Short mmCIF file of C-alpha atoms in Angstrom, two decimals:
data_model
loop_
_atom_site.label_atom_id
_atom_site.label_comp_id
_atom_site.label_asym_id
_atom_site.label_seq_id
_atom_site.Cartn_x
_atom_site.Cartn_y
_atom_site.Cartn_z
CA MET A 1 -0.65 7.54 -24.23
CA ASP A 2 -1.25 11.29 -22.74
CA LYS A 3 -1.04 11.95 -19.36
CA VAL A 4 -4.88 11.82 -18.62
CA GLU A 5 -4.77 7.92 -20.57
CA GLU A 6 -1.51 6.86 -18.17
CA LEU A 7 -3.09 8.25 -15.24
CA LEU A 8 -6.08 6.33 -15.70
CA THR A 9 -4.73 2.92 -16.90
CA ARG A 10 -0.85 2.57 -15.72
CA GLY A 11 -0.81 0.57 -12.27
CA VAL A 12 -4.89 0.34 -12.15
CA ASP A 13 -6.94 -2.87 -12.03
CA GLN A 14 -10.46 -0.59 -12.60
CA ILE A 15 -12.47 2.15 -11.99
CA LEU A 16 -15.84 2.36 -10.61
CA PRO A 17 -18.62 3.31 -12.04
CA THR A 18 -16.41 3.30 -15.21
CA LYS A 19 -12.89 4.55 -16.80
CA ALA A 20 -14.95 6.77 -19.41
CA GLU A 21 -16.64 8.71 -16.75
CA LEU A 22 -13.71 9.66 -14.74
CA GLU A 23 -11.62 10.47 -17.79
CA LYS A 24 -14.65 12.76 -18.64
CA VAL A 25 -14.07 14.51 -15.86
CA LEU A 26 -10.22 14.73 -15.68
CA ARG A 27 -10.49 16.47 -19.12
CA SER A 28 -12.72 18.93 -18.36
CA GLY A 29 -9.94 20.41 -16.02
CA LYS A 30 -11.94 19.79 -12.87
CA LYS A 31 -9.23 19.02 -9.98
CA LEU A 32 -10.45 16.21 -7.79
CA THR A 33 -9.91 16.06 -4.09
CA LEU A 34 -8.35 12.16 -3.75
CA TYR A 35 -7.08 10.15 -1.17
CA GLN A 36 -5.67 6.59 0.09
CA GLY A 37 -5.77 5.39 4.05
CA PHE A 38 -3.06 3.40 5.45
CA ASP A 39 -3.83 1.79 8.62
CA PRO A 40 -0.43 1.58 10.74
CA THR A 41 -0.65 -2.21 11.95
CA GLY A 42 2.99 -2.12 11.32
CA MET A 43 5.71 0.32 11.86
CA GLN A 44 6.75 0.10 8.35
CA LEU A 45 5.62 1.18 4.63
CA HIS A 46 6.50 -1.47 2.06
CA LEU A 47 6.78 -2.42 -1.81
CA GLY A 48 2.96 -3.10 -1.53
CA HIS A 49 2.20 0.38 -0.38
CA MET A 50 4.32 2.06 -3.04
CA VAL A 51 2.05 1.22 -5.61
CA GLY A 52 -0.77 3.49 -4.31
CA LEU A 53 1.49 5.61 -3.28
CA LYS A 54 3.19 6.22 -6.72
CA LYS A 55 -0.53 6.40 -7.86
CA LEU A 56 -0.85 9.33 -5.50
CA ALA A 57 1.92 10.93 -6.56
CA GLN A 58 1.03 10.83 -10.12
CA PHE A 59 -2.27 12.66 -9.22
CA GLN A 60 -0.41 15.15 -7.36
CA LYS A 61 1.62 16.25 -10.23
CA ALA A 62 -1.49 16.59 -12.27
CA GLY A 63 -2.49 19.55 -9.71
CA HIS A 64 -5.37 17.37 -7.94
CA HIS A 65 -5.82 18.04 -4.24
CA VAL A 66 -4.52 14.24 -2.39
CA ILE A 67 -4.89 13.30 1.05
CA PHE A 68 -2.70 10.97 2.70
CA LEU A 69 -5.04 9.64 5.69
CA ILE A 70 -3.72 7.57 8.46
CA GLY A 71 -6.03 5.45 9.59
CA ASP A 72 -5.34 5.45 13.37
CA GLY A 73 -9.90 5.02 13.79
CA THR A 74 -10.40 2.06 11.10
CA GLY A 75 -7.00 0.23 12.57
CA GLN A 76 -8.98 -0.21 15.69
CA ALA A 77 -11.64 -2.19 14.14
CA GLY A 78 -9.25 -4.05 12.23
CA ASP A 79 -9.25 -4.56 8.55
CA PRO A 80 -10.35 -8.44 7.40
CA SER A 81 -8.99 -7.50 4.02
CA GLY A 82 -7.28 -10.44 2.69
CA LYS A 83 -7.04 -12.89 6.37
CA MET A 84 -8.77 -15.50 6.42
CA LYS A 85 -8.64 -15.61 10.33
CA THR A 86 -9.88 -12.85 12.68
CA ARG A 87 -6.65 -11.04 14.53
CA GLU A 88 -5.12 -12.53 17.85
CA ARG A 89 -5.62 -9.05 18.89
CA PHE A 90 -6.80 -5.74 18.01
CA LEU A 91 -4.52 -2.55 18.33
CA SER A 92 -5.59 0.82 20.31
CA ASN A 93 -6.02 4.33 18.82
CA GLU A 94 -2.83 4.95 20.64
CA GLU A 95 -0.93 1.75 19.06
CA LEU A 96 -1.84 2.86 15.96
CA LYS A 97 -0.68 6.81 16.36
CA LYS A 98 2.64 5.33 17.86
CA ASN A 99 3.11 3.13 14.46
CA ALA A 100 2.56 5.97 12.28
CA THR A 101 5.15 8.08 13.68
CA ASP A 102 7.57 7.68 10.88
CA TYR A 103 4.99 6.98 8.25
CA VAL A 104 4.99 10.49 6.56
CA LYS A 105 8.95 10.19 6.48
CA GLN A 106 8.66 7.12 4.77
CA ALA A 107 5.87 8.01 2.33
CA GLY A 108 7.69 11.10 1.79
CA ARG A 109 10.20 9.24 -0.57
CA ILE A 110 7.65 9.06 -2.99
CA VAL A 111 4.98 11.95 -2.66
CA ASN A 112 5.80 15.33 -1.47
CA PHE A 113 4.36 16.99 1.74
CA SER A 114 5.59 20.32 1.00
CA GLY A 115 6.03 22.53 -1.99
CA ASP A 116 2.84 24.22 -4.31
CA ASN A 117 0.74 21.25 -4.30
CA PRO A 118 1.60 19.83 -0.93
CA ILE A 119 -0.13 16.38 -0.05
CA GLU A 120 -2.69 16.74 3.14
CA ILE A 121 -2.22 14.62 6.00
CA ARG A 122 -5.26 13.62 7.95
CA TYR A 123 -6.27 10.97 10.82
CA ASN A 124 -9.60 9.21 10.31
CA GLY A 125 -9.28 8.84 14.17
CA ASP A 126 -10.41 12.73 14.15
CA TRP A 127 -14.09 12.02 13.50
CA LEU A 128 -14.62 8.54 13.79
CA ASN A 129 -13.49 8.46 17.72
CA LYS A 130 -16.09 11.01 18.09
CA LEU A 131 -19.16 9.19 16.13
CA THR A 132 -21.98 9.74 18.33
CA LEU A 133 -24.48 6.51 18.85
CA ALA A 134 -27.15 8.48 16.87
CA GLU A 135 -24.36 9.16 14.03
CA LEU A 136 -22.71 5.68 13.92
CA LEU A 137 -26.60 3.88 13.84
CA ASN A 138 -27.40 6.39 10.54
CA ILE A 139 -24.23 4.76 8.99
CA ALA A 140 -25.40 1.47 9.88
CA GLY A 141 -29.21 2.02 8.66
CA HIS A 142 -27.72 2.67 4.90
CA PHE A 143 -26.60 -1.22 4.48
CA SER A 144 -27.84 -4.42 5.40
CA VAL A 145 -27.12 -7.20 6.94
CA GLN A 146 -27.63 -9.43 3.76
CA GLN A 147 -25.54 -7.07 1.73
CA LEU A 148 -22.49 -6.87 3.93
CA ILE A 149 -21.98 -10.73 4.72
CA GLU A 150 -22.09 -11.30 0.78
CA ARG A 151 -18.50 -9.90 0.86
CA ASP A 152 -16.64 -12.81 -0.70
CA LEU A 153 -13.86 -12.96 2.10
CA PHE A 154 -16.82 -13.41 4.80
CA GLN A 155 -18.74 -15.86 3.02
CA LYS A 156 -14.97 -17.94 2.58
CA ARG A 157 -14.62 -17.43 6.57
CA LEU A 158 -17.87 -18.72 6.88
CA GLU A 159 -17.43 -21.41 4.88
CA ALA A 160 -14.18 -22.18 6.42
CA LYS A 161 -16.10 -22.32 9.58
CA GLU A 162 -13.64 -19.47 11.10
CA SER A 163 -14.44 -16.37 13.34
CA LEU A 164 -15.81 -13.51 12.12
CA ASN A 165 -15.57 -10.88 14.49
CA LEU A 166 -18.09 -8.03 14.76
CA ARG A 167 -15.74 -5.31 14.64
CA GLU A 168 -14.37 -6.50 11.37
CA PHE A 169 -17.77 -7.02 10.07
CA LEU A 170 -18.46 -3.00 10.48
CA TYR A 171 -14.83 -2.07 9.28
CA PRO A 172 -16.01 -1.28 5.52
CA LEU A 173 -18.80 1.38 7.21
CA LEU A 174 -15.77 2.94 8.81
CA GLN A 175 -13.87 3.44 5.77
CA GLY A 176 -16.66 4.21 4.22
CA TYR A 177 -17.70 7.23 6.27
CA ASP A 178 -14.12 8.57 5.54
CA SER A 179 -15.45 9.26 2.20
CA VAL A 180 -18.13 11.71 3.59
CA ALA A 181 -16.12 13.25 6.47
CA MET A 182 -13.30 14.17 3.87
CA SER A 183 -15.69 15.21 0.71
CA VAL A 184 -13.77 13.29 -1.78
CA ASP A 185 -14.05 12.73 -5.46
CA LEU A 186 -11.88 9.90 -5.64
CA GLU A 187 -10.71 6.83 -3.62
CA ILE A 188 -7.80 4.87 -4.33
CA GLY A 189 -6.83 1.22 -3.27
CA GLY A 190 -5.83 -1.63 -3.51
CA SER A 191 -7.96 -4.46 -5.38
CA ASP A 192 -8.56 -6.11 -1.82
CA GLN A 193 -10.21 -2.83 -0.94
CA THR A 194 -12.98 -2.73 -3.54
CA PHE A 195 -15.40 -3.76 -0.84
CA ASN A 196 -14.70 -1.27 1.75
CA MET A 197 -14.16 1.41 -0.89
CA LEU A 198 -17.94 1.01 -2.28
CA ALA A 199 -19.38 0.98 0.92
CA GLY A 200 -18.20 4.74 0.54
CA ARG A 201 -19.20 5.24 -2.57
CA GLN A 202 -23.02 3.87 -1.44
CA LEU A 203 -22.58 6.53 1.69
CA VAL A 204 -21.50 9.14 -0.14
CA LYS A 205 -24.15 8.82 -2.89
CA GLU A 206 -27.14 8.34 -0.04
CA ILE A 207 -25.75 10.93 2.65
CA GLN A 208 -24.09 13.77 0.02
CA ASN A 209 -26.43 12.83 -3.06
CA ARG A 210 -23.11 12.88 -5.11
CA GLU A 211 -21.07 10.73 -7.41
CA LYS A 212 -17.32 9.27 -5.79
CA PHE A 213 -15.14 7.45 -8.36
CA VAL A 214 -13.04 4.76 -7.16
CA LEU A 215 -9.56 3.38 -8.43
CA THR A 216 -8.43 0.04 -7.54
CA THR A 217 -4.38 -0.54 -7.86
CA PRO A 218 -3.51 -4.40 -8.25
CA LEU A 219 -1.85 -6.41 -5.66
CA LEU A 220 1.77 -6.84 -6.22
CA ALA A 221 2.10 -10.50 -6.11
CA ASP A 222 3.66 -13.63 -8.36
CA LYS A 223 1.82 -15.79 -10.87
CA VAL A 224 -0.08 -17.84 -8.32
CA GLY A 225 -1.10 -15.17 -6.50
CA ASN A 226 1.19 -14.54 -3.40
CA LYS A 227 1.41 -11.18 -2.55
CA ILE A 228 4.09 -9.12 -1.24
CA GLY A 229 3.05 -7.47 1.76
CA LYS A 230 2.63 -7.95 5.68
CA THR A 231 -0.51 -10.55 5.22
CA THR A 232 2.15 -12.97 3.63
CA ASN A 233 5.20 -12.22 5.75
CA ASN A 234 7.00 -11.27 2.68
CA VAL A 235 7.52 -7.72 3.50
CA ILE A 236 10.27 -5.50 1.66
CA ALA A 237 10.06 -2.25 3.90
CA LEU A 238 10.70 1.28 1.79
CA THR A 239 12.88 2.11 4.63
CA ASP A 240 15.66 -0.82 3.98
CA THR A 241 19.17 0.19 3.41
CA PRO A 242 19.92 0.39 -0.22
CA THR A 243 22.23 -2.63 -0.27
CA ASN A 244 20.01 -4.78 1.23
CA LEU A 245 16.81 -3.17 -0.85
CA TYR A 246 18.73 -4.19 -3.78
CA GLY A 247 19.42 -7.62 -2.47
CA GLU A 248 15.49 -8.20 -1.66
CA ILE A 249 14.07 -7.21 -5.08
CA MET A 250 16.72 -9.31 -6.71
CA SER A 251 14.99 -12.54 -4.92
CA LEU A 252 11.77 -11.76 -6.11
CA SER A 253 10.40 -14.29 -8.62
CA ASP A 254 10.83 -13.34 -12.44
CA ASP A 255 7.32 -13.21 -13.06
CA VAL A 256 7.11 -9.95 -10.80
CA ILE A 257 9.59 -8.19 -12.74
CA VAL A 258 7.30 -6.63 -15.37
CA LYS A 259 4.40 -5.87 -13.58
CA ALA A 260 6.42 -4.11 -10.76
CA LEU A 261 8.25 -2.09 -13.45
CA GLU A 262 4.82 -0.98 -14.36
CA PHE A 263 3.72 -0.36 -10.74
CA LEU A 264 6.60 0.88 -9.32
CA THR A 265 9.24 3.03 -11.60
CA ASP A 266 9.08 5.58 -13.98
CA VAL A 267 10.14 3.53 -17.00
CA PRO A 268 8.21 4.29 -19.83
CA ILE A 269 5.34 1.73 -20.54
CA LYS A 270 6.43 1.46 -24.08
CA GLU A 271 10.11 0.27 -22.68
CA VAL A 272 7.96 -2.16 -20.20
CA GLU A 273 5.95 -3.26 -23.29
CA GLU A 274 9.24 -4.41 -24.93
CA ILE A 275 10.48 -6.13 -21.47
CA GLU A 276 7.59 -7.86 -21.29
CA LYS A 277 7.80 -8.99 -25.16
CA SER A 278 11.75 -10.29 -24.25
CA VAL A 279 10.98 -12.17 -21.25
CA ALA A 280 8.02 -13.96 -22.77
CA SER A 281 10.49 -14.79 -25.78
CA GLY A 282 12.45 -16.63 -23.27
CA ASN A 283 15.44 -13.73 -22.83
CA ASN A 284 17.16 -14.28 -19.39
CA PRO A 285 15.36 -11.63 -17.18
CA MET A 286 18.63 -10.78 -14.72
CA GLN A 287 19.47 -7.90 -16.40
CA TYR A 288 15.76 -6.73 -16.53
CA LYS A 289 15.35 -7.50 -12.74
CA LYS A 290 18.69 -5.26 -11.88
CA LYS A 291 17.12 -2.36 -14.07
CA LEU A 292 13.87 -3.10 -11.40
CA ALA A 293 16.23 -3.13 -8.26
CA PHE A 294 18.03 -0.05 -9.29
CA GLU A 295 15.12 2.16 -10.31
CA ILE A 296 13.15 1.30 -7.23
CA VAL A 297 16.66 2.03 -4.71
CA LYS A 298 17.20 5.44 -6.75
CA GLN A 299 13.66 6.13 -6.17
CA LEU A 300 13.80 5.67 -2.81
CA ASN A 301 17.33 7.15 -2.36
CA ASP A 302 19.29 8.98 -4.93
CA GLU A 303 21.21 7.55 -8.04
CA ASN A 304 24.61 6.66 -6.22
CA SER A 305 23.06 4.57 -3.39
CA ALA A 306 21.85 2.39 -6.46
CA GLN A 307 24.85 2.72 -8.16
CA LYS A 308 26.83 1.53 -5.03
CA ALA A 309 24.19 -1.30 -4.07
CA GLN A 310 24.28 -2.88 -7.39
CA GLU A 311 28.09 -2.84 -7.06
CA ASP A 312 27.81 -4.65 -3.94
CA PHE A 313 25.23 -7.38 -5.19
CA GLU A 314 27.61 -7.93 -8.19
CA ASN A 315 30.55 -8.60 -6.39
CA THR A 316 28.88 -10.61 -3.84
CA PHE A 317 26.62 -12.75 -5.66
CA SER A 318 27.74 -12.62 -9.48
CA LYS A 319 31.53 -12.61 -8.73
CA GLY A 320 31.43 -14.80 -5.12
CA GLN A 321 33.30 -11.71 -3.07
CA ILE A 322 32.71 -10.59 0.75
CA PRO A 323 30.70 -7.42 0.64
CA GLN A 324 32.80 -4.08 1.80
CA ASP A 325 30.24 -3.25 4.55
CA VAL A 326 29.39 -6.29 6.71
CA PRO A 327 28.17 -5.32 10.05
CA THR A 328 29.60 -7.08 12.87
CA ILE A 329 27.93 -7.58 16.14
CA LYS A 330 29.58 -9.00 19.13
CA ILE A 331 27.75 -11.07 21.22
CA LYS A 332 28.55 -10.99 25.19
CA GLU A 333 26.04 -13.38 27.02
CA ALA A 334 26.56 -17.10 26.29
CA SER A 335 23.08 -17.28 25.77
CA VAL A 336 20.69 -14.96 23.94
CA GLU A 337 16.97 -15.11 22.32
CA LEU A 338 17.19 -14.03 18.58
CA VAL A 339 14.34 -11.72 19.12
CA ASP A 340 16.30 -9.83 22.11
CA PHE A 341 19.58 -9.84 20.10
CA LEU A 342 17.51 -8.42 17.01
CA VAL A 343 15.97 -5.45 19.27
CA ASP A 344 18.77 -5.07 21.64
CA ASN A 345 21.12 -4.18 18.55
CA ASN A 346 18.74 -2.03 16.65
CA LEU A 347 18.55 -4.40 13.95
CA ALA A 348 14.24 -4.61 14.44
CA PRO A 349 12.48 -1.75 15.87
CA SER A 350 10.94 -4.08 18.32
CA LYS A 351 9.80 -7.49 19.78
CA SER A 352 6.75 -7.70 17.10
CA GLU A 353 8.42 -6.85 14.31
CA ALA A 354 11.72 -8.98 14.85
CA LYS A 355 9.21 -11.91 15.24
CA ARG A 356 7.60 -11.06 11.95
#
C-alpha cells in the first residue's frame, strides 16, 4: 500500500463523489486545501475526535494545506447529528470561544501547528456572525425544505414526535457555507456528518462552480453501535493522565481493538490485519489491547509515560498491588456535594463537566 492508497483507505468510511476521482487529483501532484471543523460544545477533545485528527495529520505530512476549524459560529446553532432530542440549551459565541481555549493545545498532540507546513487555525464565527440577511437568504435559496427534512435523523425525530428546533434544521446550511468561505477542495468529518458535508458540496458547486470532495471517517464504536464520545457520555479525553488514559482504553470492549489500532495509531496496516486474524481465531485479545493502550498513550504523551502507565496498570490489575501515585484529598466539610468537590479540588474543570 503506497502513501496515497493509505491516505484514501486507512480510517476512511467513504469518499464522495468517488475515491477514484480524488485519487486521480492526488496522484496528479496537486496540493489540496482541506479542513475539519470542531464545535467546542465541550472543553475537551477525545478519542472520537482523534480519528479525524489522525487523518488531518496524514494529509499534513503529505504536504497539503490543512485547516483546523473551530466552530464558534456553527456551535451556536447546535449540531443535531447523532442526537434524538433537541439540546436543553444552546451555547453563545462567548461560551464556545471559552470552551475552545485549549483546543489547539490538545489537538497539537497529534497535528502540527508549526514547522514548514503548519496547520492553519480558523474560527467560522468570523464569517458566519457577519452574514447579512440577504446573504443568509441566498444560502437558504440553494436548498428546499423537502431536501433538508429528508435527513434520516430528522425523520426519526418526527416519527418519535420529538422537537426539531429550527436552528438545528438550519445547521447544515451554516456548516456548508464554511466550504465556500474557505474555498476548500476537501472536507473531512465523521460519517455522522455526511449530510452536513454534502450541503457544503452543493453550495461550492452552485456558488463557486467547482468540485469539493467529502471524506468521511468511521465513528469509533463497538459492534452494537455504542459510539465513544460526548453524545453517549463515554468520553476518553486526550488530556487524561497517562495512567488514567491507559486504564480507560483497557476498559473498552474487545471488539473495538482492531478498528482503534487502524484509526488511532501508526501500527502498520499489515500488522493490524494479522492482529484481526488472531482475534478472530479466538486468541486472547489482552496483549493487543495493551498494545493499543501503549501506542495511544505514547502518541499523546511520550514513550516513557506509556511505559510507566503500562507498569501501573499491570501492578494494579494483574498483580493486585496498589498504584504508587494515588492522589489523596482530605475533605474538611462534614457534608459536600460531589460536583462541588470535583471542581474545588481541580478534578473537573467546571460543574457541567463534573456532572457529565
